[in-house]
Amino acid sequence: MTVYPGQARITRRGTVSAAAGEQRVRLGGLPLGLRPDSVRVNGRGPATVLGVDVLAEHHPRSPDATVDELEKRRETLQGRLAELDDEATVLGAREQLIESLVRRAAAAFARTLTESGDTDRVAATGDALAAQLAAVLAARRELADRRRDVQLELDAVGRRLHELLAQQTPDRLAVAVDLDMARDGEIELEISYLVDSARWESRYDVRLHDEQLTLTWFGLITQHSGEDWPECDLRLSTARPASAVTVPELDPWYLDRHEVTVYRTRSMDAVAGAPMPAAPGMALAQAAPERAAVATATVEQGVTAAVYTPARRIAVPSDGSPHRTTVTVAELSARLDHVTVPLKGPEAYLRATAVNSSEHTLRPGPAAIFHETEFVGTTRLEPWAPGEEVELALGVDDRVRVERELVRRAAGKAVLGGTRRHEAAYRITVGNYGPRRANVTVVDQIPVSRDDAIVVREVQLDPKPAEQSDLGEVTWKLELDPGATAELTLGFRVDVAKGVRLAGWSE
């Protein structure tokens, strides 16, 4: 099995004995989802391949061994339920008989007591009938418990069958190979085909220890092709076979008059993304026990793709359930710092800048982030080539505290020309309450005017920022020792010409 990100190629090999002359070899039980044009046949032996046909096979029952076993188990359980229902009917009839005897004997007991006064005989008979009735009722309760257990098992078998039969029908495909045998003997045939209902995806664990990142790459294999894959030679390929490969061609680039169409619209506020889950601070490095080794896949690097062979054989049933294998483990050095945007929230995010120093081109996929053994959140890795540097968000560090407060606000008219004036100033306080020095990047902004009648003046930035863009973004870079705090001041004045209505102002 060679599994691609969206397909899989299955290869079957076997030996066939045939007599001299033209013969037809048939391989049945193949999934309906295979691509007929992807079937390839090779052979070794005294024969010539004359032709290959893909034929349909119609079955009254599924040839899948798992489905067949489940269907037989369902029939057995249904028969057991019928037997239990019969037992319940017999017990019910016996209960009615005993109750009828009790009603009929009541009058006879009364006459016996009146005529003879033999209370011992009456009591013994009553006790016997009561004991028989109690035994019947107990048997019915025990029977109900047995029936419930059988029904639960039957329901479970039914659900499993529904899952399997929803993905496949009893019908299958077969590959018929016409051979011309030069003489009696054996020929080794190899038949391969492509199915679309199989794939593998990347998953990652990113674990931070001091300034070291341990990145574990997992391959998650799923398939519902209609045939179960046994434990075999399974490989994961990063190649992406295309149904059609063509060199792109350019169409003419036309310029034309723009026709203006006016629509009535209603503005909507943007919804800010939710922050990553809050995490406890990064744990201090301590003496840790020796870690267990992790078996990883062997890799064959090709020109445009890599093929990974897992360390152990994996059986993948055709039920869509994921099966995970470890592709590789990479130890990466990282530079750690914190990033905060106080205008959006008081959180300080721990960030790692790392270079992919491995030989592997990491495929895109979700990643779970751990600080030592603590799970702090998830992120997504984009394609990451060897030697490429990326920034990874590693969650919120609560030991770096950030506060942004408005310390001055004013609005009024200037003396000349009726110009209106708005003033605002903010104080940002950043504190490092962790045990190590923290490099903190603080990002804020000042407004930018897009109209000559609106002018931003007297911008106050203290201390001087490390970076300031033309779009108003301001960046400070702080180095804070343990227990240290820093204050940043951001202030500005906005003058608005008379008769101009200001839009976008916020505090």
Coordinates of C-alpha atoms in Angstrom, one line a residue:
M1 CA 0.0 0.0 0.0
T2 CA 1.3 3.4 -1.0
V3 CA -0.9 6.1 0.6
Y4 CA -0.9 9.6 -0.8
P5 CA -2.5 12.7 0.8
G6 CA -5.7 12.0 -1.1
Q7 CA -5.4 8.5 -2.7
A8 CA -3.7 5.1 -2.3
R9 CA -2.1 2.7 -4.7
I10 CA -2.6 -1.0 -3.8
T11 CA -0.3 -3.6 -5.3
R12 CA -1.1 -7.3 -5.1
R13 CA 1.4 -10.1 -6.0
G14 CA 0.8 -13.8 -6.5
T15 CA 1.9 -16.9 -8.3
V16 CA -0.4 -18.7 -10.8
S17 CA 0.0 -22.1 -12.3
A18 CA -1.3 -22.5 -15.8
A19 CA -1.2 -24.8 -18.8
A20 CA 0.3 -23.9 -22.2
G21 CA -1.9 -21.8 -24.4
E22 CA -4.3 -18.9 -23.8
Q23 CA -5.5 -18.7 -20.3
R24 CA -7.6 -16.2 -18.3
V25 CA -6.6 -15.4 -14.7
R26 CA -9.2 -13.6 -12.6
L27 CA -8.6 -11.6 -9.4
G28 CA -11.9 -10.8 -7.7
G29 CA -13.2 -9.1 -4.6
L30 CA -11.7 -5.7 -5.5
P31 CA -13.4 -2.5 -4.4
L32 CA -15.9 -0.7 -6.5
G33 CA -14.0 2.6 -6.0
L34 CA -10.9 1.6 -7.8
R35 CA -10.0 3.6 -11.0
P36 CA -10.3 1.2 -14.0
D37 CA -7.8 3.3 -16.0
S38 CA -5.2 3.0 -13.1
V39 CA -5.0 -0.8 -13.3
R40 CA -1.5 -2.0 -14.2
V41 CA -0.4 -5.6 -14.7
N42 CA 3.2 -6.9 -14.7
G43 CA 4.4 -10.5 -14.7
R44 CA 7.4 -12.8 -14.6
G45 CA 7.4 -16.2 -16.2
P46 CA 6.8 -18.0 -19.6
A47 CA 3.8 -15.9 -20.6
T48 CA 2.7 -12.9 -22.6
V49 CA 0.0 -10.6 -21.3
L50 CA -2.6 -10.3 -24.1
G51 CA -5.1 -8.0 -22.4
V52 CA -6.6 -6.7 -19.1
D53 CA -10.3 -6.2 -18.4
V54 CA -12.1 -4.8 -15.3
L55 CA -15.4 -6.6 -14.7
A56 CA -18.2 -6.3 -12.3
E57 CA -19.1 -9.0 -9.7
H58 CA -22.6 -9.2 -8.3
H59 CA -23.0 -11.0 -5.0
P60 CA -26.2 -11.7 -3.0
R61 CA -24.2 -11.2 0.2
S62 CA -21.1 -9.2 1.0
P63 CA -17.8 -11.1 0.3
D64 CA -16.1 -9.1 3.0
A65 CA -15.2 -11.4 5.9
T66 CA -15.9 -8.9 8.6
V67 CA -19.4 -8.1 7.2
D68 CA -20.1 -11.8 6.7
E69 CA -19.2 -12.6 10.3
L70 CA -21.3 -9.7 11.6
E71 CA -24.3 -10.8 9.5
K72 CA -24.0 -14.4 10.8
R73 CA -23.7 -13.1 14.4
R74 CA -26.8 -10.9 13.8
E75 CA -28.8 -14.0 12.7
T76 CA -27.6 -16.0 15.7
L77 CA -28.7 -13.2 18.1
Q78 CA -32.0 -12.8 16.3
G79 CA -32.6 -16.6 16.8
R80 CA -31.6 -16.3 20.5
L81 CA -34.1 -13.5 20.9
A82 CA -36.8 -15.7 19.4
E83 CA -36.0 -18.5 21.8
L84 CA -36.1 -16.1 24.8
D85 CA -39.5 -14.9 23.5
D86 CA -40.7 -18.5 23.4
E87 CA -39.5 -19.0 27.0
A88 CA -41.3 -15.9 28.1
T89 CA -44.5 -17.1 26.5
V90 CA -44.3 -20.4 28.4
L91 CA -43.6 -18.7 31.7
G92 CA -46.5 -16.3 31.1
A93 CA -48.9 -19.2 30.5
R94 CA -47.6 -21.0 33.6
E95 CA -48.1 -17.8 35.6
Q96 CA -51.7 -17.5 34.4
L97 CA -52.3 -21.2 35.3
I98 CA -51.1 -20.8 38.8
E99 CA -53.1 -17.6 39.3
S100 CA -56.2 -19.5 38.0
L101 CA -55.6 -22.3 40.4
V102 CA -55.3 -19.9 43.3
R103 CA -58.7 -18.2 42.4
R104 CA -60.4 -21.6 42.1
A105 CA -58.9 -23.0 45.3
A106 CA -60.0 -20.1 47.4
A107 CA -63.6 -21.2 47.7
A108 CA -62.5 -24.8 48.3
F109 CA -60.2 -23.7 51.1
A110 CA -63.0 -21.8 52.7
R111 CA -65.3 -24.9 52.7
T112 CA -62.5 -27.1 54.1
L113 CA -61.9 -24.8 57.0
T114 CA -65.6 -24.6 57.8
E115 CA -66.2 -28.4 57.6
S116 CA -63.0 -29.8 59.1
G117 CA -61.0 -27.0 60.5
D118 CA -57.7 -28.5 58.9
T119 CA -55.7 -25.3 58.9
D120 CA -52.4 -27.0 58.4
R121 CA -53.4 -28.6 55.1
V122 CA -54.8 -25.3 53.8
A123 CA -51.7 -23.4 54.7
A124 CA -49.4 -26.0 53.1
T125 CA -51.3 -25.9 49.8
G126 CA -51.3 -22.1 49.8
D127 CA -47.6 -22.0 50.5
A128 CA -46.9 -24.4 47.6
L129 CA -48.9 -22.3 45.2
A130 CA -47.2 -19.1 46.4
A131 CA -43.7 -20.7 46.0
Q132 CA -44.5 -21.8 42.5
L133 CA -45.8 -18.3 41.6
A134 CA -42.7 -16.7 43.1
A135 CA -40.4 -19.0 41.1
V136 CA -42.2 -18.2 37.9
L137 CA -41.9 -14.4 38.5
A138 CA -38.2 -14.8 39.4
A139 CA -37.6 -16.8 36.2
R140 CA -39.4 -14.1 34.2
R141 CA -37.2 -11.4 35.7
E142 CA -34.0 -13.4 34.9
L143 CA -35.3 -14.0 31.4
A144 CA -35.9 -10.3 30.9
D145 CA -32.3 -9.5 32.0
R146 CA -31.0 -12.1 29.5
R147 CA -33.2 -10.7 26.7
R148 CA -32.0 -7.2 27.4
D149 CA -28.3 -8.3 27.2
V150 CA -28.9 -10.1 23.9
Q151 CA -30.8 -7.1 22.5
L152 CA -28.0 -4.7 23.4
E153 CA -25.5 -6.9 21.6
L154 CA -27.8 -7.2 18.6
D155 CA -28.1 -3.4 18.5
A156 CA -24.3 -3.0 18.6
V157 CA -23.9 -5.5 15.8
G158 CA -26.6 -3.6 13.8
R159 CA -24.8 -0.3 14.3
R160 CA -21.5 -1.8 13.1
L161 CA -23.1 -3.4 10.1
H162 CA -24.8 -0.1 9.2
E163 CA -21.4 1.7 9.2
L164 CA -19.9 -0.9 7.0
L165 CA -22.8 -1.4 4.6
A166 CA -23.2 2.4 4.2
Q167 CA -19.8 2.5 2.7
Q168 CA -20.0 -0.5 0.4
T169 CA -22.4 -2.8 -1.4
P170 CA -22.1 -6.6 -1.8
D171 CA -20.9 -6.1 -5.4
R172 CA -17.2 -6.0 -6.2
L173 CA -14.9 -5.6 -9.2
A174 CA -12.6 -8.1 -10.7
V175 CA -9.5 -7.8 -12.9
A176 CA -9.3 -10.5 -15.6
V177 CA -5.8 -11.0 -17.2
D178 CA -5.6 -12.8 -20.5
L179 CA -2.3 -14.7 -20.8
D180 CA -0.6 -16.7 -23.6
M181 CA 1.5 -19.3 -21.8
A182 CA 4.4 -20.5 -23.8
R183 CA 4.5 -23.8 -21.8
D184 CA 3.1 -25.3 -18.6
G185 CA 4.4 -23.5 -15.6
E186 CA 4.1 -20.8 -13.0
I187 CA 3.9 -17.1 -13.6
E188 CA 4.2 -14.3 -10.9
L189 CA 1.6 -11.6 -11.5
E190 CA 1.6 -8.1 -10.0
I191 CA -1.6 -6.1 -10.2
S192 CA -1.8 -2.5 -9.0
Y193 CA -4.7 0.0 -8.9
L194 CA -5.5 3.4 -7.5
V195 CA -8.4 4.2 -5.1
D196 CA -9.6 7.7 -4.1
S197 CA -11.3 6.8 -0.8
A198 CA -8.0 6.7 1.2
R199 CA -5.7 9.3 2.5
W200 CA -3.2 10.3 5.1
E201 CA -3.0 13.6 7.0
S202 CA -0.3 15.2 9.2
R203 CA -0.7 15.8 12.9
Y204 CA 1.9 17.3 15.2
D205 CA 2.9 17.6 18.8
V206 CA 5.1 20.6 19.6
R207 CA 6.6 20.3 23.0
L208 CA 8.6 23.2 24.5
H209 CA 11.4 22.4 27.0
D210 CA 13.6 25.4 27.9
E211 CA 14.5 26.8 24.5
Q212 CA 14.3 23.5 22.7
L213 CA 11.3 22.4 20.6
T214 CA 10.6 18.8 20.1
L215 CA 8.3 18.4 17.1
T216 CA 6.7 14.9 16.7
W217 CA 5.1 14.3 13.3
F218 CA 2.3 11.8 13.1
G219 CA 0.7 10.3 10.0
L220 CA -3.1 9.7 10.3
I221 CA -4.3 7.1 7.9
T222 CA -7.9 6.6 7.0
Q223 CA -9.7 4.6 4.2
H224 CA -13.1 3.4 3.3
S225 CA -12.4 1.8 -0.1
G226 CA -14.5 -1.3 0.6
E227 CA -11.6 -3.7 1.4
D228 CA -9.7 -4.1 4.6
W229 CA -6.0 -3.6 4.5
P230 CA -4.1 -6.3 6.4
E231 CA -0.7 -5.7 8.0
C232 CA 1.5 -5.3 5.0
D233 CA 4.2 -3.2 3.4
L234 CA 2.6 0.2 3.9
R235 CA 4.2 3.5 2.9
L236 CA 3.2 7.2 3.2
S237 CA 4.1 9.4 0.2
T238 CA 4.0 13.1 0.1
A239 CA 3.4 13.0 -3.7
R240 CA 0.0 14.2 -5.0
P241 CA -0.9 12.3 -8.1
A242 CA -3.1 14.4 -10.4
S243 CA -5.7 13.1 -12.8
A244 CA -4.4 15.5 -15.4
V245 CA -1.0 17.3 -15.5
T246 CA -0.7 20.2 -18.0
V247 CA 1.6 23.2 -18.3
P248 CA -0.4 26.3 -17.6
E249 CA -1.0 28.7 -20.5
L250 CA -1.8 32.4 -20.4
D251 CA -5.0 34.0 -21.6
P252 CA -5.0 37.6 -23.1
W253 CA -5.1 40.3 -20.4
Y254 CA -7.8 42.7 -21.4
L255 CA -8.4 46.2 -20.1
D256 CA -11.9 47.7 -20.4
R257 CA -14.1 50.6 -19.1
H258 CA -15.3 50.0 -15.5
E259 CA -19.1 50.1 -15.3
V260 CA -20.1 51.4 -11.8
T261 CA -23.0 49.5 -10.1
V262 CA -24.4 51.0 -6.9
Y263 CA -25.6 48.7 -4.2
R264 CA -27.4 49.5 -0.9
T265 CA -25.4 47.9 1.9
R266 CA -25.3 47.8 5.6
S267 CA -22.0 48.0 7.4
M268 CA -21.1 45.2 9.9
D269 CA -18.5 45.2 12.6
A270 CA -15.7 42.7 12.2
V271 CA -15.6 39.9 14.7
A272 CA -12.3 39.6 16.5
G273 CA -10.8 36.1 16.7
A274 CA -10.9 34.4 20.0
P275 CA -7.6 34.2 21.9
M276 CA -5.8 31.0 22.4
P277 CA -6.6 29.1 25.6
A278 CA -5.0 30.5 28.7
A279 CA -2.0 28.4 29.8
P280 CA 0.0 28.1 33.0
G281 CA 3.4 29.6 32.7
M282 CA 6.2 27.6 31.2
A283 CA 7.5 25.2 33.8
L284 CA 11.1 25.5 35.1
A285 CA 13.6 23.1 33.8
Q286 CA 14.2 20.3 36.3
A287 CA 16.0 17.0 36.2
A288 CA 13.8 14.7 34.2
P289 CA 13.9 11.0 33.9
E290 CA 15.3 9.5 30.7
R291 CA 12.7 9.7 27.9
A292 CA 11.6 6.5 26.1
A293 CA 12.7 6.3 22.5
V294 CA 10.2 6.7 19.8
A295 CA 10.2 4.4 16.7
T296 CA 10.0 6.6 13.6
A297 CA 9.6 5.8 9.9
T298 CA 12.4 5.4 7.4
V299 CA 12.5 7.9 4.6
E300 CA 13.3 7.8 0.9
Q301 CA 13.8 11.3 -0.5
G302 CA 12.8 11.7 -4.2
V303 CA 13.1 14.6 -6.6
T304 CA 9.7 16.2 -5.7
A305 CA 8.4 14.0 -2.9
A306 CA 9.4 11.7 0.0
V307 CA 8.2 8.2 0.9
Y308 CA 8.0 7.1 4.5
T309 CA 7.9 3.5 5.7
P310 CA 6.5 3.2 9.2
A311 CA 8.6 1.3 11.8
R312 CA 5.8 -1.3 12.3
R313 CA 3.2 -2.9 10.0
I314 CA -0.3 -1.3 10.3
A315 CA -3.6 -2.9 9.5
V316 CA -6.2 -0.4 8.2
P317 CA -9.8 -1.6 8.1
S318 CA -12.2 -0.1 5.6
D319 CA -14.3 1.7 8.2
G320 CA -12.9 5.3 8.1
S321 CA -11.4 5.0 11.5
P322 CA -8.0 6.8 11.9
H323 CA -4.8 4.9 12.5
R324 CA -1.8 6.8 13.6
T325 CA 1.9 6.2 13.1
T326 CA 4.9 8.3 14.0
V327 CA 6.7 9.7 10.9
T328 CA 9.6 11.5 12.6
V329 CA 10.7 13.4 15.6
A330 CA 12.7 16.6 15.1
E331 CA 14.7 18.5 17.8
L332 CA 14.7 22.2 16.9
S333 CA 16.4 25.1 18.6
A334 CA 14.2 28.1 19.2
R335 CA 14.4 31.7 20.1
L336 CA 11.6 32.6 22.6
D337 CA 10.0 36.0 23.1
H338 CA 6.6 37.4 24.0
V339 CA 4.2 39.4 21.8
T340 CA 1.3 41.5 23.1
V341 CA -1.2 43.8 21.5
P342 CA -2.8 45.7 24.4
L343 CA -5.4 47.4 22.2
K344 CA -6.9 43.9 21.6
G345 CA -6.4 42.4 25.0
P346 CA -4.1 42.1 28.0
E347 CA -2.7 38.7 27.0
A348 CA 1.0 38.2 26.3
Y349 CA 1.6 35.3 23.8
L350 CA 4.7 33.2 24.0
R351 CA 6.3 32.9 20.6
A352 CA 9.1 30.7 19.3
T353 CA 11.1 31.4 16.2
A354 CA 12.6 28.2 14.9
V355 CA 14.4 26.9 11.8
N356 CA 13.5 23.5 10.3
S357 CA 17.0 21.9 10.7
S358 CA 15.7 18.4 9.7
E359 CA 15.7 16.9 6.2
H360 CA 11.9 16.7 6.1
T361 CA 9.5 19.0 4.4
L362 CA 6.7 19.2 6.9
R363 CA 3.2 19.0 5.5
P364 CA 0.4 21.3 6.7
G365 CA -1.7 20.1 9.6
P366 CA -2.9 20.9 13.1
A367 CA -0.5 20.9 16.0
A368 CA -1.0 20.4 19.8
I369 CA 1.2 22.7 21.9
F370 CA 2.7 21.5 25.2
H371 CA 4.8 23.4 27.7
E372 CA 6.7 20.4 29.2
T373 CA 3.7 18.1 30.0
E374 CA 1.0 20.8 30.1
F375 CA -1.3 21.1 27.1
V376 CA -1.8 24.8 26.4
G377 CA -3.7 24.9 23.0
T378 CA -3.6 24.2 19.3
T379 CA -2.3 25.9 16.3
R380 CA -1.8 25.0 12.6
L381 CA 1.5 24.4 10.9
E382 CA 1.8 25.5 7.3
P383 CA 4.2 23.8 4.9
W384 CA 7.7 24.0 6.4
A385 CA 10.7 23.3 4.2
P386 CA 14.2 22.4 5.5
G387 CA 16.1 25.5 6.4
E388 CA 13.0 27.7 6.5
E389 CA 12.4 29.9 9.6
V390 CA 8.9 30.1 11.0
E391 CA 7.2 31.7 14.0
L392 CA 5.0 29.5 16.2
A393 CA 2.5 30.8 18.7
L394 CA 2.9 28.8 21.9
G395 CA -0.1 30.0 23.9
V396 CA -0.6 32.7 26.6
D397 CA 2.0 33.2 29.3
D398 CA 0.1 34.6 32.4
R399 CA 3.4 35.6 34.1
V400 CA 3.8 38.5 31.7
R401 CA 1.1 41.0 32.7
V402 CA 0.0 43.8 30.4
E403 CA -2.3 46.7 31.2
R404 CA -3.5 49.6 28.9
E405 CA -5.3 52.5 30.4
L406 CA -6.6 55.9 29.1
V407 CA -4.9 58.6 31.1
R408 CA -6.0 61.7 29.2
R409 CA -9.0 62.5 27.1
A410 CA -10.1 65.9 25.8
A411 CA -12.4 67.3 23.1
G412 CA -13.3 70.9 22.2
K413 CA -12.9 73.7 19.7
A414 CA -9.6 75.4 18.9
V415 CA -9.3 79.2 19.0
L416 CA -8.9 79.8 15.3
G417 CA -11.2 78.8 12.5
G418 CA -13.6 76.7 14.5
T419 CA -11.4 73.6 14.3
R420 CA -12.5 70.9 16.6
R421 CA -9.8 69.1 18.6
H422 CA -9.6 65.6 20.1
E423 CA -6.8 64.5 22.4
A424 CA -6.1 61.1 24.0
A425 CA -3.2 59.5 25.8
Y426 CA -2.6 56.0 27.0
R427 CA -0.3 54.3 29.5
I428 CA 0.8 50.7 28.9
T429 CA 2.4 48.8 31.7
V430 CA 4.2 45.6 31.1
G431 CA 5.5 43.4 34.0
N432 CA 7.6 40.3 34.0
Y433 CA 6.6 38.1 37.0
G434 CA 8.4 35.0 35.8
P435 CA 11.8 33.6 36.9
R436 CA 13.6 34.5 33.7
R437 CA 14.3 37.5 31.6
A438 CA 11.6 38.1 29.1
N439 CA 11.9 39.8 25.7
V440 CA 8.5 41.4 25.0
T441 CA 7.3 43.0 21.8
V442 CA 4.5 45.5 22.4
V443 CA 2.4 46.5 19.3
D444 CA 0.0 49.4 19.4
Q445 CA -1.2 52.1 17.0
I446 CA -2.0 55.7 16.4
P447 CA -4.7 56.9 14.0
V448 CA -3.9 57.7 10.4
S449 CA -5.8 60.3 8.5
R450 CA -7.1 59.7 5.0
D451 CA -8.5 63.3 4.6
D452 CA -6.7 66.6 4.4
A453 CA -9.3 68.2 6.7
I454 CA -8.3 65.7 9.5
V455 CA -4.8 66.1 10.9
V456 CA -3.0 64.0 13.5
R457 CA -0.6 66.2 15.5
E458 CA 1.6 66.1 18.5
V459 CA 2.2 62.4 18.6
Q460 CA 3.8 61.4 21.9
L461 CA 5.7 58.1 22.0
D462 CA 7.7 57.5 25.2
P463 CA 10.1 55.8 25.0
K464 CA 10.9 55.9 21.3
P465 CA 9.6 52.8 19.6
A466 CA 11.8 50.4 17.8
E467 CA 9.6 50.5 14.7
Q468 CA 6.8 52.8 13.4
S469 CA 5.0 52.2 10.1
D470 CA 3.3 54.6 7.7
L471 CA 0.0 52.9 8.7
G472 CA 0.3 54.0 12.3
E473 CA 1.5 50.7 13.8
V474 CA 4.0 51.2 16.6
T475 CA 6.3 48.5 18.0
W476 CA 8.4 48.6 21.2
K477 CA 10.9 45.9 22.1
L478 CA 11.5 45.5 25.8
E479 CA 13.9 43.4 27.8
L480 CA 12.5 42.8 31.3
D481 CA 14.4 41.1 34.1
P482 CA 12.4 38.9 36.6
G483 CA 10.2 41.2 38.6
A484 CA 10.8 44.2 36.4
T485 CA 8.1 46.5 34.9
A486 CA 8.1 49.1 32.1
E487 CA 5.8 51.9 31.2
L488 CA 5.0 53.1 27.7
T489 CA 3.2 56.3 26.8
L490 CA 1.2 56.8 23.6
G491 CA -0.6 60.1 23.0
F492 CA -1.8 62.2 20.1
R493 CA -4.0 65.1 19.0
V494 CA -6.5 65.1 16.1
D495 CA -7.6 68.4 14.6
V496 CA -10.8 68.3 12.5
A497 CA -11.7 71.2 10.2
K498 CA -15.0 73.1 10.7
G499 CA -18.0 71.4 9.1
V500 CA -16.2 68.0 8.8
R501 CA -17.7 65.0 10.7
L502 CA -15.1 62.7 12.1
A503 CA -15.5 59.0 11.6
G504 CA -13.5 56.2 13.1
W505 CA -12.7 57.9 16.4
S506 CA -12.6 55.5 19.4
E507 CA -11.1 55.5 22.9

